[in-house]
Short mmCIF file of C-alpha atoms in Angstrom, two decimals:
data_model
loop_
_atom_site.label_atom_id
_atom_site.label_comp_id
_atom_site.label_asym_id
_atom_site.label_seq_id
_atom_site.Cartn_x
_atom_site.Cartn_y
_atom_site.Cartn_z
CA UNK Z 1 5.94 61.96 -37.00
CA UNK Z 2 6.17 61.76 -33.10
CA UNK Z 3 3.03 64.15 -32.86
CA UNK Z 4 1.29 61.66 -35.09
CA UNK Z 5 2.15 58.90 -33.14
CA UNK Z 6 1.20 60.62 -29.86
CA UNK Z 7 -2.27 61.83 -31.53
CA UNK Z 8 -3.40 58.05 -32.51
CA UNK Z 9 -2.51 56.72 -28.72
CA UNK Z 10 -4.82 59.91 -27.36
CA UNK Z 11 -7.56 58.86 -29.83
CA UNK Z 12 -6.70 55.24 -28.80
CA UNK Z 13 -6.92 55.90 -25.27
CA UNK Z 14 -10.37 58.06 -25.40
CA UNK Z 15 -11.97 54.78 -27.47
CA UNK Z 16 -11.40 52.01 -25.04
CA UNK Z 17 -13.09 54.09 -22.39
CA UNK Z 18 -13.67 52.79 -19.09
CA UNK Z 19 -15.05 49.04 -18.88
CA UNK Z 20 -17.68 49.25 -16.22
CA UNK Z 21 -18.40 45.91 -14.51
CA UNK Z 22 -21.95 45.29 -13.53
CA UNK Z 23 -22.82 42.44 -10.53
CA UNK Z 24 -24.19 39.33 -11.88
CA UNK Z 25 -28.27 39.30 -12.34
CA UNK Z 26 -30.68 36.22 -11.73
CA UNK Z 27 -32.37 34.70 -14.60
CA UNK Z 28 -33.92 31.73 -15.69
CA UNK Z 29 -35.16 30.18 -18.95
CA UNK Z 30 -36.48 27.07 -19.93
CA UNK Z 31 -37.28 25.55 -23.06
CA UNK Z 32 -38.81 21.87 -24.28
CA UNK Z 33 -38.53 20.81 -27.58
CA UNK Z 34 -40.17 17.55 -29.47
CA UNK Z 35 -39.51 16.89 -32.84
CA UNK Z 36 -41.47 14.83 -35.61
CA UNK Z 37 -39.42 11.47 -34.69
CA UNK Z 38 -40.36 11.59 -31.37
CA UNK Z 39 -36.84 12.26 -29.71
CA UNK Z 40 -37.36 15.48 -26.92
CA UNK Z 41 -35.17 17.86 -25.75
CA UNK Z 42 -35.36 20.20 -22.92
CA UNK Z 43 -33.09 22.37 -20.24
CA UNK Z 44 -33.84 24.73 -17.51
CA UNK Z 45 -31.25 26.73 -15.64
CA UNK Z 46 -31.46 30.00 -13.21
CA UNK Z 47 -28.58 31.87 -11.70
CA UNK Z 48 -28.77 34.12 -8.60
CA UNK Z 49 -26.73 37.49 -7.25
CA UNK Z 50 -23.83 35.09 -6.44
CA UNK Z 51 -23.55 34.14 -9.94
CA UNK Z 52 -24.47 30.53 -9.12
CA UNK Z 53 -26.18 28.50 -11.36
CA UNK Z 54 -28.14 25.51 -11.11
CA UNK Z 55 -29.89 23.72 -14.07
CA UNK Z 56 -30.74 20.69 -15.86
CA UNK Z 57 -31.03 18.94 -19.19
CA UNK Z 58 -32.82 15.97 -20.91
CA UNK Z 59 -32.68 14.30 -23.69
CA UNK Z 60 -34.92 11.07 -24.64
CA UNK Z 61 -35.79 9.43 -27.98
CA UNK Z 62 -38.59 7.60 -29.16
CA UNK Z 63 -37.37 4.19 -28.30
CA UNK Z 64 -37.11 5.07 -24.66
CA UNK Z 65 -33.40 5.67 -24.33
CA UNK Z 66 -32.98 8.83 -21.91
CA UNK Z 67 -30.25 11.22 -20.41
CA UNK Z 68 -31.03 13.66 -17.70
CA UNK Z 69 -28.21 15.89 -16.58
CA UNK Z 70 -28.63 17.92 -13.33
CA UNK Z 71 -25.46 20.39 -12.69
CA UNK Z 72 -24.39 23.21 -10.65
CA UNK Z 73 -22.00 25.51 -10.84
CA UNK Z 74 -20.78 27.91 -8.35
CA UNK Z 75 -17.71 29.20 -6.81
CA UNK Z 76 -16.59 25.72 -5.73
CA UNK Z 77 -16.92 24.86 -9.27
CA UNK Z 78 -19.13 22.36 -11.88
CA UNK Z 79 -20.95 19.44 -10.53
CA UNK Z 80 -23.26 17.19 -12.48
CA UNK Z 81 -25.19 13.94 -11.82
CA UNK Z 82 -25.84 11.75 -14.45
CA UNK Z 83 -28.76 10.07 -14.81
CA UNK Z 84 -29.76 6.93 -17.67
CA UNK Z 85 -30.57 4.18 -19.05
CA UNK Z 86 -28.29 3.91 -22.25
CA UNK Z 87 -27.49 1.11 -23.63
CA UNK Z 88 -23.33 0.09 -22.76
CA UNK Z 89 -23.28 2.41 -19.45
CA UNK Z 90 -23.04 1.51 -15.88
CA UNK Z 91 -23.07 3.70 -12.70
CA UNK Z 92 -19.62 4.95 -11.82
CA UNK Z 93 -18.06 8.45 -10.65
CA UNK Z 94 -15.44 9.64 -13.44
CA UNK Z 95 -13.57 13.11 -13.21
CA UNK Z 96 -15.99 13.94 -9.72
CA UNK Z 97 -19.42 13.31 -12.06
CA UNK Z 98 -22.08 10.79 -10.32
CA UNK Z 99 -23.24 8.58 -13.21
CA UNK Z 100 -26.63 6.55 -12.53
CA UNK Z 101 -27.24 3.52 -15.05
CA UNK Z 102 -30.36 2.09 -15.22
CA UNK Z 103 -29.72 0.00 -18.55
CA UNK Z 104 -30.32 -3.27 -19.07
CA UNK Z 105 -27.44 -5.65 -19.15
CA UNK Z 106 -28.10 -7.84 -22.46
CA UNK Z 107 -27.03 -11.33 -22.51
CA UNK Z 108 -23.85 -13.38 -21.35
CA UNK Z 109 -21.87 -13.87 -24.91
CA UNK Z 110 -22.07 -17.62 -25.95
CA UNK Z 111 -18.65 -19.43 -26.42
CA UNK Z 112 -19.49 -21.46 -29.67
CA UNK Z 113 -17.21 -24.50 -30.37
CA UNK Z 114 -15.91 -24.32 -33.73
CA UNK Z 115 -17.26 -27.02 -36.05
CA UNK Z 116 -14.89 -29.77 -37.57
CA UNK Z 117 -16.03 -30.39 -41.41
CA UNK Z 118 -17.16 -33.52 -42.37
CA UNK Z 119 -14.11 -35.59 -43.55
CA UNK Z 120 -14.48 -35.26 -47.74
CA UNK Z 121 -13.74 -38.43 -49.79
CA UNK Z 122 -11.06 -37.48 -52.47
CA UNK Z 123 -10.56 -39.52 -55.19
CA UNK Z 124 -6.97 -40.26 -57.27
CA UNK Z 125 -6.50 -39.11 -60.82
CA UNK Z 126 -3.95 -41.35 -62.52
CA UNK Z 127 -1.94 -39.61 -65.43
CA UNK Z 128 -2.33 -41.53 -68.20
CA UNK Z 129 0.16 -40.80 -71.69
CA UNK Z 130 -1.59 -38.57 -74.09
CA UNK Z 131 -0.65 -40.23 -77.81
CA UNK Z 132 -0.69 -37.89 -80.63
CA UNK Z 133 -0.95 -39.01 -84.32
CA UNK Z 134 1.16 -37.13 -86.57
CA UNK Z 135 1.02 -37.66 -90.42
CA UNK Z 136 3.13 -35.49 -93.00
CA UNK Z 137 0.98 -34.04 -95.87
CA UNK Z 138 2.42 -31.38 -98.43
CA UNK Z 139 2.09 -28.22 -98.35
CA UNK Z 140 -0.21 -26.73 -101.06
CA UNK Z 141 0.37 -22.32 -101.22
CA UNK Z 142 -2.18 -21.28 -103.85
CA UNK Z 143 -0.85 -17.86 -104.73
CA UNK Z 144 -3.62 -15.47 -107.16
CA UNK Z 145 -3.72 -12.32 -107.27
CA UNK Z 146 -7.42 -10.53 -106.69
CA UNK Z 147 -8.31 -8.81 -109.77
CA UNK Z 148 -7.42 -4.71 -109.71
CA UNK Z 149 -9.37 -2.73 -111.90
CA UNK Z 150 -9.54 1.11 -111.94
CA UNK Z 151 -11.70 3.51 -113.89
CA UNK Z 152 -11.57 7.28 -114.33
CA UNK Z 153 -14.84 8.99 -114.65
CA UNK Z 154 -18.03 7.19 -114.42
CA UNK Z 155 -18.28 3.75 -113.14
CA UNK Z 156 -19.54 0.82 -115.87
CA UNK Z 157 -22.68 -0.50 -116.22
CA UNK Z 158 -23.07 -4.41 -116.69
#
């Protein structure tokens, strides 16, 4: 059993092999994408030896809403700017990103005074007593029994 044991972690051993590690290679790619509604969609990024990468992506729809992202990431870490004009956003710096809103602010909301109904004129109901006429009359049962006829065989003709 030990020899086993001992023959699976040599065959073990020999599979992993060595993991060789090669240094980082620049690339770049780009791609830009419309589709039948109008809304287009498009990146770009390239790395170097160093491993850094810099890059950007957009995305923008056919009523003119947009959102470019430009980003870089390299041993001091990710950074992105931000830049839009959604609807709802404003320029600010969360979690180390630089935001840029172009949007349009819409309207100040209108306070709107509650209306008071127009006073309703409400008329009185008086009861008045409800008089029933009650006569006696007799009771008439008519009892008659429905005549019950049976027939064997074939039915009679009139």
């Amino acid at each position: 059993m030990f020899s086993k044991v001992l023959l699976c972690c040599l065959f073990a051993f020999v599979a992993a092999g060595v993991v060789e590690e090669y240094p980082p290679q620049p690339y770049s790619f780009a791609y830009d994408n419309t589709d039948e509604f109008g809304t287009r969609i498009a990146q770009e990024e390239s790395a170097d030896a160093n491993n850094a990468r810099v890059g950007s992506y957009t995305y923008s729809d056919a009523s003119g809403i947009t959102r470019t992202v430009k980003y870089t990431a390299d041993a001091s870490g990710f950074h992105a700017t931000v830049e839009t004009n959604e609807p709802g956003t404003k320029s600010s710096n969360p979690a180390d990103v630089q935001v840029a809103s172009s949007a349009v602010e819409g309207p100040a909301p209108v306070v709107v005074k509650a209306v008071q109904p127009a006073p309703v004129t409400v008329h009185a109901v008086h009861a008045s007593p409800v008089v029933h006429t009650i006569h006696a009359a007799p009771v008439v049962h008519a009892i008659s029994h429905a005549p019950i006829s049976f027939s064997f065989g074939q039915a009679k003709s009139a």
